[in-house]
Coordinates of C-alpha atoms in Angstrom, one line a residue:
Chain A
M102 CA 11.2 110.4 23.9
E103 CA 12.5 112.4 20.9
K104 CA 11.3 115.2 18.8
R105 CA 10.3 114.5 15.2
V106 CA 10.7 118.1 14.1
T107 CA 14.1 119.7 14.8
F108 CA 16.3 122.5 13.6
G109 CA 19.0 121.8 11.0
S110 CA 22.2 123.7 11.7
W111 CA 23.9 122.0 14.6
T112 CA 26.6 124.5 15.2
I113 CA 23.9 126.9 16.6
G114 CA 22.5 124.0 18.6
I115 CA 25.9 123.4 20.2
L116 CA 26.2 127.1 20.8
F117 CA 23.1 127.0 23.0
A118 CA 24.6 124.5 25.3
V119 CA 28.1 126.2 25.7
P120 CA 27.3 128.4 28.6
Q121 CA 26.2 125.6 30.8
L122 CA 28.9 123.3 29.6
L123 CA 31.5 125.9 30.4
L124 CA 30.1 126.3 33.8
I125 CA 29.8 122.8 34.8
F126 CA 33.3 122.2 33.5
T127 CA 34.8 125.0 35.6
F128 CA 32.8 124.5 38.7
F129 CA 32.0 120.9 38.7
Y130 CA 34.1 118.6 36.6
W131 CA 37.4 120.2 37.4
P132 CA 36.9 120.5 41.1
A133 CA 35.6 116.9 41.3
G134 CA 38.7 115.8 39.3
Q135 CA 40.8 118.0 41.7
A136 CA 39.3 116.2 44.7
V137 CA 40.5 112.9 43.3
Y138 CA 43.9 114.1 42.6
W139 CA 44.3 115.7 46.1
S140 CA 43.1 112.5 47.9
L141 CA 45.8 110.7 46.2
T142 CA 48.6 113.2 46.8
L143 CA 50.0 115.0 49.8
Q144 CA 50.9 118.6 49.8
Q145 CA 54.4 119.3 51.0
P146 CA 54.6 121.4 53.9
W147 CA 57.4 123.8 52.6
G148 CA 55.9 124.1 49.1
G149 CA 57.2 122.3 46.1
G150 CA 54.0 120.8 44.9
N151 CA 52.2 117.6 45.7
I152 CA 53.8 114.2 46.1
W153 CA 52.0 111.1 45.1
V154 CA 51.0 108.9 48.1
G155 CA 48.5 106.5 46.6
L156 CA 45.8 105.4 49.1
D157 CA 47.8 106.6 52.2
N158 CA 45.2 109.5 52.8
F159 CA 42.4 107.0 52.8
R160 CA 44.3 104.6 55.1
S161 CA 45.1 107.3 57.7
I162 CA 41.5 108.5 57.7
L163 CA 40.0 105.1 58.1
A164 CA 42.4 104.4 60.9
N165 CA 41.3 107.4 62.7
A166 CA 38.7 106.8 65.5
D167 CA 37.4 110.4 65.1
Y168 CA 36.4 109.6 61.5
W169 CA 34.5 106.5 62.4
N170 CA 32.7 108.5 65.2
S171 CA 31.8 111.1 62.6
I172 CA 30.5 108.4 60.2
T173 CA 28.3 106.9 63.1
A174 CA 27.1 110.3 64.1
S175 CA 26.0 111.0 60.5
L176 CA 24.2 107.7 60.0
V177 CA 22.4 108.0 63.4
F178 CA 21.4 111.6 62.4
A179 CA 20.3 110.6 58.9
G180 CA 18.3 107.5 60.3
I181 CA 16.5 109.2 63.0
S182 CA 15.7 112.6 61.4
T183 CA 14.6 110.8 58.0
G184 CA 12.3 108.5 59.9
L185 CA 10.8 111.3 62.1
A186 CA 10.3 113.8 59.3
M187 CA 8.8 111.3 57.0
F188 CA 6.4 109.7 59.5
V189 CA 5.1 113.1 60.9
A190 CA 4.6 114.5 57.4
L191 CA 2.8 111.4 56.2
V192 CA 0.4 111.5 59.1
L193 CA -0.3 115.2 58.5
A194 CA -0.7 114.9 54.8
A195 CA -3.1 111.9 55.1
L196 CA -5.2 113.8 57.6
T197 CA -5.1 117.1 55.6
D198 CA -6.2 115.1 52.5
R199 CA -9.4 114.1 54.3
Q200 CA -10.4 117.6 53.5
L201 CA -12.4 118.5 56.8
A202 CA -13.1 122.0 57.5
G203 CA -10.0 124.1 57.9
S204 CA -7.7 121.8 55.8
R205 CA -7.0 124.7 53.5
L206 CA -5.3 126.5 56.4
Y207 CA -3.0 123.4 57.2
R208 CA -2.2 123.1 53.5
V209 CA -0.9 126.7 53.6
V210 CA 0.8 126.8 56.8
L211 CA 2.5 123.4 57.1
I212 CA 4.9 124.0 54.2
W213 CA 6.3 127.3 55.8
P214 CA 9.2 125.5 57.6
Y215 CA 10.8 124.5 54.3
G216 CA 11.3 128.1 53.4
I217 CA 13.5 129.0 56.3
A218 CA 17.2 128.9 56.0
A219 CA 18.8 126.2 58.0
P220 CA 21.0 128.5 60.1
A221 CA 18.1 130.8 60.9
L222 CA 16.0 127.9 62.1
A223 CA 19.0 126.5 64.0
M224 CA 19.1 129.9 65.7
A225 CA 15.4 129.6 66.7
F226 CA 15.9 126.2 68.0
R227 CA 19.1 126.8 69.8
F228 CA 17.0 129.4 71.8
I229 CA 13.9 127.3 72.2
L230 CA 16.1 124.3 73.4
A231 CA 18.7 126.4 75.4
P232 CA 19.2 124.9 78.9
E233 CA 19.4 128.2 80.6
A234 CA 16.6 130.2 78.9
G235 CA 13.8 129.4 76.5
F236 CA 11.6 126.4 77.1
M237 CA 13.8 123.4 78.0
A238 CA 14.9 125.6 81.1
V239 CA 11.4 124.8 82.5
V240 CA 12.1 121.2 82.4
N241 CA 15.4 121.8 83.9
Q242 CA 13.8 123.5 86.9
V243 CA 11.8 120.5 87.6
W244 CA 14.6 117.9 87.1
P245 CA 18.0 119.9 87.5
G246 CA 20.5 118.7 84.8
F247 CA 18.0 116.9 82.7
W248 CA 18.8 118.7 79.5
D249 CA 22.1 120.3 78.5
P250 CA 23.1 120.1 74.8
G251 CA 26.3 122.0 75.6
L252 CA 27.6 119.2 77.7
D253 CA 25.6 116.1 76.9
G254 CA 26.3 114.5 73.4
T255 CA 22.9 112.8 73.3
D256 CA 21.1 116.1 74.0
A257 CA 23.1 117.9 71.3
M258 CA 22.3 115.2 68.8
A259 CA 18.7 115.4 69.7
S260 CA 18.6 119.1 69.2
I261 CA 20.0 119.0 65.7
I262 CA 17.6 116.1 64.8
I263 CA 14.7 118.2 66.0
A264 CA 15.7 121.3 64.1
F265 CA 16.3 119.3 61.0
S266 CA 13.2 117.3 61.1
W267 CA 11.1 120.4 61.6
K268 CA 12.2 121.8 58.4
Y269 CA 11.9 118.6 56.5
V270 CA 8.4 117.8 57.7
G271 CA 7.5 120.9 55.8
Y272 CA 9.3 119.5 52.7
N273 CA 7.9 116.1 52.8
F274 CA 4.4 117.4 53.5
I275 CA 4.3 119.1 50.2
F276 CA 5.2 115.9 48.3
F277 CA 3.0 113.6 50.3
L278 CA 0.0 115.9 50.0
A279 CA 0.6 116.3 46.2
A280 CA 0.6 112.4 46.0
F281 CA -2.5 111.9 48.0
Q282 CA -4.3 114.5 45.8
A283 CA -3.3 112.8 42.6
I284 CA -5.4 109.7 43.7
P285 CA -8.7 109.7 42.0
R286 CA -11.5 110.4 44.3
S287 CA -13.6 108.0 42.6
L288 CA -11.3 105.1 43.6
I289 CA -11.8 106.0 47.3
E290 CA -15.5 106.5 46.9
A291 CA -16.0 103.2 45.3
A292 CA -14.1 101.5 48.0
A293 CA -16.2 103.3 50.7
M294 CA -19.4 102.0 48.9
D295 CA -18.0 98.5 49.2
G296 CA -18.0 99.1 53.0
S297 CA -14.2 99.6 53.8
G298 CA -13.5 101.9 56.6
V299 CA -11.0 104.8 56.6
M300 CA -8.1 102.8 57.9
R301 CA -8.7 100.0 55.4
R302 CA -8.8 102.4 52.5
F303 CA -5.6 104.0 53.7
W304 CA -3.7 100.7 53.8
D305 CA -5.2 99.0 50.8
I306 CA -5.5 101.9 48.3
Q307 CA -3.7 105.1 49.3
F308 CA -0.6 103.7 50.8
P309 CA 0.3 101.5 47.9
L310 CA -0.4 104.2 45.5
I311 CA 1.9 106.7 47.2
T312 CA 4.9 104.2 47.6
P313 CA 6.8 105.9 44.7
T314 CA 6.6 109.3 46.7
I315 CA 7.7 107.5 50.0
F316 CA 10.5 105.9 48.1
F317 CA 11.5 109.3 46.4
L318 CA 11.4 111.2 49.7
L319 CA 13.5 108.5 51.5
V320 CA 16.3 108.9 48.9
I321 CA 16.1 112.7 49.1
N322 CA 15.9 112.9 52.9
I323 CA 18.8 110.8 53.5
T324 CA 20.9 112.5 51.0
E325 CA 20.0 115.9 52.3
S326 CA 20.5 114.9 55.8
F327 CA 24.3 114.5 54.8
Q328 CA 24.4 117.9 53.1
D329 CA 21.8 120.4 54.5
S330 CA 22.9 119.5 58.1
F331 CA 26.0 121.8 57.9
G332 CA 24.1 125.1 58.8
I333 CA 22.3 123.5 61.7
V334 CA 25.4 121.8 63.2
D335 CA 27.5 125.1 62.8
I336 CA 25.1 127.3 64.5
M337 CA 23.7 124.9 67.2
T338 CA 26.6 122.8 68.3
A339 CA 29.7 123.4 66.1
G340 CA 30.3 119.7 66.1
G341 CA 30.5 119.4 70.0
P342 CA 30.4 118.4 72.7
A343 CA 33.3 116.1 72.3
N344 CA 32.7 115.5 68.6
A345 CA 29.2 114.1 69.4
T346 CA 27.7 116.1 66.4
N347 CA 30.7 116.3 64.3
L348 CA 28.9 115.2 61.1
M349 CA 30.7 114.3 57.9
V350 CA 30.1 117.5 56.0
Y351 CA 31.0 119.6 59.1
K352 CA 34.3 117.5 59.6
I353 CA 35.3 118.0 55.9
Y354 CA 34.8 121.8 56.4
S355 CA 36.7 121.9 59.6
D356 CA 39.6 119.7 58.5
G357 CA 39.9 121.4 55.2
F358 CA 39.4 125.1 56.1
K359 CA 40.5 125.2 59.8
G360 CA 43.0 122.5 59.8
L361 CA 44.2 123.1 56.2
D362 CA 44.5 119.6 55.5
Y363 CA 43.3 119.6 51.8
S364 CA 44.4 116.0 51.0
G365 CA 42.6 114.6 54.1
A366 CA 39.5 116.7 53.4
A367 CA 39.5 115.6 49.7
A368 CA 39.8 112.0 50.7
Q369 CA 36.8 112.5 53.1
S370 CA 34.8 114.2 50.4
I371 CA 35.4 111.1 48.2
I372 CA 34.3 108.7 51.0
L373 CA 31.2 110.8 51.6
M374 CA 30.4 110.7 48.0
L375 CA 30.8 107.0 47.7
L376 CA 28.6 106.6 50.8
I377 CA 25.8 108.7 49.3
V378 CA 26.1 106.7 46.1
V379 CA 26.1 103.3 47.9
L380 CA 23.1 104.4 50.0
T381 CA 21.2 105.5 47.0
I382 CA 22.0 102.2 45.0
F383 CA 21.1 100.3 48.1
Q384 CA 17.7 102.0 48.2
F385 CA 17.0 101.4 44.5
R386 CA 18.1 97.8 44.9
F387 CA 16.3 96.6 48.0
I388 CA 13.5 99.1 48.7
E389 CA 12.3 100.0 45.3
R390 CA 11.1 96.3 44.9
R391 CA 8.3 97.2 47.3
V392 CA 7.2 100.3 45.3
H393 CA 4.2 99.9 43.1
Y394 CA 4.5 102.2 40.1
R395 CA 1.3 102.4 38.1
Chain B
M257 CA -15.8 112.8 53.0
V258 CA -17.9 109.8 52.1
E259 CA -19.1 108.7 55.4
R260 CA -19.8 110.0 58.9
T261 CA -16.9 109.3 61.2
P262 CA -17.3 111.8 64.1
F263 CA -14.7 110.0 66.3
L264 CA -12.1 109.9 63.6
N265 CA -12.8 113.5 62.5
F266 CA -12.2 114.6 66.1
F267 CA -8.8 112.9 66.1
T268 CA -8.0 114.3 62.6
H269 CA -8.7 117.8 63.9
L270 CA -6.8 117.2 67.1
I271 CA -3.7 115.8 65.4
L272 CA -3.6 118.5 62.7
F273 CA -4.0 121.2 65.2
V274 CA -1.1 119.9 67.2
G275 CA 0.9 119.7 63.9
F276 CA -0.1 123.4 63.2
V277 CA 0.9 124.5 66.7
L278 CA 4.4 122.7 66.4
C279 CA 4.9 124.3 63.0
I280 CA 4.0 127.8 64.0
A281 CA 5.5 127.8 67.5
P282 CA 9.1 128.6 66.5
F283 CA 8.0 131.5 64.6
V284 CA 5.9 132.8 67.5
V285 CA 8.7 132.1 69.9
V286 CA 11.2 134.0 67.8
A287 CA 8.9 136.9 67.3
V288 CA 7.9 137.1 71.0
A289 CA 11.5 136.7 72.2
A290 CA 12.5 139.5 69.8
S291 CA 10.2 141.8 71.8
H292 CA 11.5 141.3 75.3
N293 CA 14.2 143.0 77.0
L294 CA 17.2 141.1 78.1
R295 CA 15.9 140.3 81.7
D296 CA 12.5 139.1 80.4
V297 CA 13.9 137.0 77.6
N298 CA 15.9 135.0 80.2
D299 CA 13.0 134.6 82.5
V300 CA 12.1 130.8 83.1
P301 CA 9.6 130.4 81.7
M302 CA 9.6 133.1 79.3
S303 CA 6.3 135.1 78.9
L304 CA 4.5 134.5 75.7
L305 CA 3.0 138.0 75.9
P306 CA 5.0 140.4 73.7
G307 CA 7.2 142.8 75.5
N308 CA 7.8 146.3 74.4
D309 CA 11.2 146.5 73.1
F310 CA 10.6 145.0 69.7
W311 CA 11.8 147.9 67.6
T312 CA 14.7 148.6 69.9
N313 CA 16.0 145.0 69.4
I314 CA 15.4 145.1 65.7
K315 CA 17.6 148.2 65.5
T316 CA 20.3 146.8 67.7
A317 CA 20.4 143.5 65.6
W318 CA 20.2 145.5 62.4
T319 CA 23.3 147.5 63.3
T320 CA 25.3 144.8 65.2
A321 CA 25.2 142.5 62.3
D322 CA 25.2 145.3 59.8
L323 CA 22.1 143.7 58.1
G324 CA 21.2 146.4 55.6
P325 CA 24.0 145.8 53.1
K326 CA 24.0 142.0 54.0
L327 CA 20.4 141.7 53.1
L328 CA 21.1 143.6 49.8
N329 CA 24.0 141.0 49.2
S330 CA 21.6 138.2 49.8
F331 CA 19.1 139.6 47.5
I332 CA 21.5 140.1 44.7
M333 CA 22.9 136.6 45.1
A334 CA 19.5 135.0 45.1
A335 CA 18.2 137.1 42.3
G336 CA 21.4 136.4 40.4
V337 CA 21.1 132.6 40.9
A338 CA 17.5 132.6 40.0
A339 CA 18.0 134.5 36.8
G340 CA 21.0 132.7 35.8
K341 CA 19.3 129.3 36.3
V342 CA 16.2 130.4 34.4
I343 CA 18.2 131.6 31.4
I344 CA 21.1 129.0 31.1
S345 CA 18.9 126.0 31.7
A346 CA 16.4 127.1 29.1
L347 CA 19.3 127.5 26.5
T348 CA 20.6 124.1 27.3
A349 CA 17.3 122.3 27.3
F350 CA 16.6 123.9 23.9
S351 CA 19.9 122.7 22.6
I352 CA 19.4 119.1 23.8
V353 CA 15.7 118.7 22.7
Y354 CA 15.6 120.7 19.4
F355 CA 18.8 119.8 17.7
R356 CA 20.4 116.6 16.4
Y357 CA 24.2 116.8 16.7
P358 CA 26.8 114.3 17.4
G359 CA 27.7 114.0 21.0
R360 CA 24.2 115.2 22.1
T361 CA 23.6 112.2 24.3
F362 CA 27.0 112.6 25.8
I363 CA 26.3 116.2 26.7
F364 CA 23.0 115.2 28.2
W365 CA 24.8 112.8 30.5
L366 CA 27.5 115.2 31.3
I367 CA 24.9 117.5 32.7
F368 CA 22.8 114.8 34.3
V369 CA 25.8 113.6 36.4
T370 CA 26.0 117.1 38.1
L371 CA 22.9 116.2 40.1
M372 CA 24.7 113.4 41.9
L373 CA 27.4 115.5 43.6
P374 CA 26.2 118.6 45.4
L375 CA 28.4 121.6 46.1
E376 CA 28.8 120.7 49.9
V377 CA 30.6 117.5 49.0
R378 CA 33.2 119.1 46.6
I379 CA 33.5 122.3 48.5
V380 CA 37.3 122.4 49.1
P381 CA 38.4 122.0 45.5
T382 CA 35.6 124.4 44.3
Y383 CA 36.9 127.0 46.6
A384 CA 40.3 126.6 45.1
V385 CA 38.9 127.0 41.5
V386 CA 37.0 130.2 42.6
A387 CA 40.2 131.6 44.1
N388 CA 41.4 131.6 40.5
V389 CA 38.8 130.8 38.1
L390 CA 41.2 130.4 35.1
S391 CA 43.4 127.9 36.8
P392 CA 41.8 124.9 35.0
Y393 CA 42.5 126.5 31.7
Q394 CA 46.1 127.5 32.8
T395 CA 46.7 123.8 33.8
I396 CA 45.3 122.5 30.5
L397 CA 47.6 124.9 28.6
D398 CA 50.6 123.9 30.6
L399 CA 50.0 120.3 30.3
T400 CA 49.4 120.3 26.6
G401 CA 52.5 122.3 26.0
L402 CA 50.5 125.2 24.5
S403 CA 51.7 127.7 27.0
W404 CA 55.4 126.8 26.2
L405 CA 54.6 127.2 22.5
I406 CA 53.0 130.5 23.0
G407 CA 55.8 131.6 25.3
K408 CA 58.3 130.7 22.4
V409 CA 56.4 132.3 19.6
S410 CA 55.3 135.6 21.1
G411 CA 57.5 135.9 24.1
V412 CA 54.6 136.3 26.5
E413 CA 54.5 134.0 29.4
V414 CA 51.0 132.7 29.9
S415 CA 49.7 133.1 33.4
L416 CA 46.0 133.2 33.6
S417 CA 44.6 134.5 36.9
L418 CA 41.2 135.9 37.9
G419 CA 40.1 135.5 41.5
L420 CA 36.5 135.5 42.2
L421 CA 36.7 135.4 46.0
N422 CA 34.6 138.3 47.6
S423 CA 32.7 139.0 44.4
Y424 CA 29.1 138.5 43.4
T425 CA 30.2 136.4 40.4
G426 CA 32.1 134.1 42.7
L427 CA 28.9 133.8 44.9
I428 CA 26.6 133.1 42.0
L429 CA 28.3 131.1 39.3
P430 CA 29.1 127.9 41.2
L431 CA 25.6 127.8 42.4
I432 CA 24.2 127.8 38.9
A433 CA 26.5 125.0 37.7
T434 CA 24.0 122.3 38.3
A435 CA 21.4 120.4 36.3
T436 CA 18.2 121.0 38.2
G437 CA 16.6 123.5 35.8
T438 CA 17.8 121.9 32.7
F439 CA 15.5 118.8 33.2
L440 CA 12.4 120.8 34.2
Y441 CA 12.7 122.6 30.9
R442 CA 13.5 119.3 29.0
Q443 CA 10.4 117.7 30.3
F444 CA 8.3 120.7 29.4
F445 CA 9.8 121.1 25.8
L446 CA 9.1 117.5 25.1
T447 CA 5.4 118.1 25.7
V448 CA 5.2 121.1 23.3
P449 CA 3.5 119.7 20.0
D450 CA 5.6 119.2 17.1
E451 CA 3.0 120.9 14.8
L452 CA 3.8 124.1 16.5
T453 CA 7.5 123.8 15.4
E454 CA 6.4 122.8 11.9
A455 CA 4.1 125.8 11.6
A456 CA 6.8 128.2 12.8
R457 CA 9.3 126.7 10.5
M458 CA 6.8 126.9 7.5
D459 CA 6.3 130.6 8.4
G460 CA 10.1 131.0 8.0
A461 CA 11.1 131.2 11.7
G462 CA 14.7 130.0 12.5
A463 CA 15.9 128.4 15.6
L464 CA 16.5 131.7 17.4
R465 CA 13.1 133.1 16.5
F466 CA 11.2 130.0 17.5
F467 CA 13.0 130.0 20.8
I468 CA 12.4 133.5 21.7
D469 CA 9.0 134.2 20.2
I470 CA 7.3 130.8 20.9
L471 CA 9.1 128.5 23.2
L472 CA 9.9 131.0 26.0
P473 CA 6.5 132.6 26.1
L474 CA 5.1 129.2 26.4
S475 CA 7.4 128.2 29.4
R476 CA 6.4 131.2 31.5
N477 CA 4.8 128.9 34.1
N478 CA 8.0 126.8 34.4
M479 CA 10.1 129.9 34.7
A480 CA 8.0 131.3 37.6
A481 CA 8.3 128.0 39.4
L482 CA 12.0 127.6 38.8
G483 CA 12.7 131.0 39.6
T484 CA 10.9 130.9 43.0
I485 CA 12.5 127.8 44.1
M486 CA 16.0 128.8 43.0
F487 CA 15.6 132.2 44.8
L488 CA 14.6 130.6 47.9
W489 CA 17.4 127.8 47.6
A490 CA 20.1 130.5 46.9
W491 CA 18.9 132.7 49.7
N492 CA 19.2 129.9 52.2
Q493 CA 22.8 128.9 51.2
Y494 CA 25.1 129.0 54.1
L495 CA 28.3 127.0 53.6
W496 CA 29.2 128.5 50.1
P497 CA 28.9 132.3 51.1
L498 CA 30.5 131.5 54.4
L499 CA 33.7 130.3 52.6
I500 CA 34.2 132.7 49.8
T501 CA 33.3 135.9 51.5
T502 CA 36.4 136.2 53.6
D503 CA 35.8 140.0 53.5
Q504 CA 32.7 141.5 55.2
S505 CA 31.6 143.6 52.1
H506 CA 30.1 140.5 50.4
A507 CA 28.8 138.5 53.2
T508 CA 25.1 137.5 53.1
A509 CA 22.4 137.9 55.8
V510 CA 22.4 134.3 56.6
T511 CA 26.1 134.0 57.1
E512 CA 25.9 137.2 59.4
L513 CA 23.6 135.6 61.9
K514 CA 26.5 134.0 63.5
Q515 CA 27.7 137.5 64.5
L516 CA 24.8 137.7 67.0
I517 CA 25.9 134.7 69.1
P518 CA 29.1 134.3 70.9
N519 CA 31.1 131.1 70.4
V520 CA 29.8 127.9 72.0
G521 CA 29.5 128.1 75.7
G522 CA 28.8 131.8 76.1
I523 CA 25.2 132.9 76.6
P524 CA 23.9 135.1 73.9
E525 CA 21.7 138.1 74.3
W526 CA 18.7 136.1 73.1
N527 CA 16.4 139.0 72.4
I528 CA 18.9 140.6 70.0
A529 CA 19.7 137.2 68.4
M530 CA 16.0 136.4 67.8
A531 CA 15.3 139.8 66.4
G532 CA 18.1 139.2 63.8
T533 CA 16.8 135.6 63.2
L534 CA 13.4 137.1 62.6
I535 CA 14.8 139.6 60.1
V536 CA 16.7 136.9 58.2
M537 CA 13.9 134.4 58.1
L538 CA 11.2 136.9 57.0
P539 CA 12.1 137.5 53.2
P540 CA 12.0 133.8 52.3
L541 CA 8.9 133.4 54.3
I542 CA 7.2 136.3 52.4
V543 CA 8.3 134.7 49.0
V544 CA 6.8 131.4 50.2
V545 CA 3.5 132.9 51.2
L546 CA 3.1 135.2 48.1
M547 CA 4.4 132.7 45.6
Q548 CA 3.0 129.5 47.2
R549 CA 1.6 128.1 44.0
W550 CA 4.9 128.4 42.1
F551 CA 6.9 127.4 45.1
V552 CA 5.0 124.0 45.4
R553 CA 5.1 123.6 41.6
G554 CA 8.6 124.4 41.3
L555 CA 9.7 122.1 44.2
I556 CA 7.7 119.1 42.8
A557 CA 8.8 119.8 39.2
T558 CA 12.4 120.3 39.7
E559 CA 12.9 117.4 42.0
K560 CA 11.0 114.8 40.1

């Protein structure tokens, strides 16, 4: 889409774009280029600049079992938390859209979680799920040793998945509800006149019409689960126990800033970036086929 | 709804109510835990009736994590990011939509690509740039031989250096350098009727006058939505402030939360930790509640 009427002097036009161009050059393109450069070189331990090592950084990362463990953990985390957050939000939005008494209240309250900072909600859940105080302690009294995210990797993974999903249920709910409300009422009423029940209407009318939103949220949730998880991991588990929750972004941070391995961290950044791009392309290629755009 | 479905209605209410409880429970637990003393908070199960130590805990958390200045820092950062986004994205979108110049499509794509690669992924090199924000330009001068030339001609050795670690500028600028807002404005500008532009030009308005007197007032709703969503987003940033504020003076409230818990393994004073959590989660929650309409609009508009 283009404007018919425009302004003539194009020097002024470019001037308007200059501030943003300067910003994205300095803080986006330069660092991105730098990451590529670092990933292909190795910093000398005693100074003297970087030496070219080609793909050696990538080889050594990919040969490292810790790294594969981190990829697996990230994928498990992404898969389960996305599925959980989307399913729960879809159910809640579909039910809120039935507009029974009180649905206004749900519409207001169910989006609150998304406003909370990841580290703050991680703190809250660390307390709620703590094995010695809070609420899982009750379960631990009945079955001693049932729950301990500090020692058991699966429990730790479950904790960060719960915290992340809680926040993203709020996020998904906003989008699902907007999508449901965009469906014309007359369509649903006509279907009801023809004698179709609630479930039938959901599967044959509402669900196909919100597939674009489902697809959009799938892409966003998976991408965010790679990025937004940092605060939750840092506060709740710090990557432990025994690297069970050492997700990829957390590993980049700890290798780069605690281990001072810039080249390794840069190579990991690039792999993470490629992984996100590949996942996104995959979703567009294979899942979007089932999406009905109007 | 259209028909009577008492059975289904019952389940709708039931499930929504369970969802409501699960959504609200963490807030309640945090608030109640913040009101207990150390012994009661570690009771199993913890009593859900509020204790009496709410203000004491709030005060302790406030002083331990030094939350006063930290909240101010958070506020400055979030407001700066929101304002910067609202202004800079409007300028760029105006340039892309209302002018025809060579390379316009290229600029559009340059900006679009920034959506693909979030800050978390390129965190290490961005940190290096912020440590000396002029280093890209220094390198360019060195590589093109310009600094050698300047050194020969004027006798001045070029070494540009401007560190932004531990500064508000360093906190804010990298967070503005993405495309989210630009596209929101672009979509909106494209819906502004051409007749309006024609009329303005006929009355003798130049580009700048049209932008300030007509386009910006029209985009007030967009600005409110974008501003709200960016404020929340910036307030909730964690990794970036954690890295670049090596000095306590510029740390934000969200990063300071960690001060309230010992390293992994130790058992925190949960009542104090929860009081701190409550303080930090309250401002964004208030923004969400008060600005709900703009928050929802901004979220749906910026992401789509």
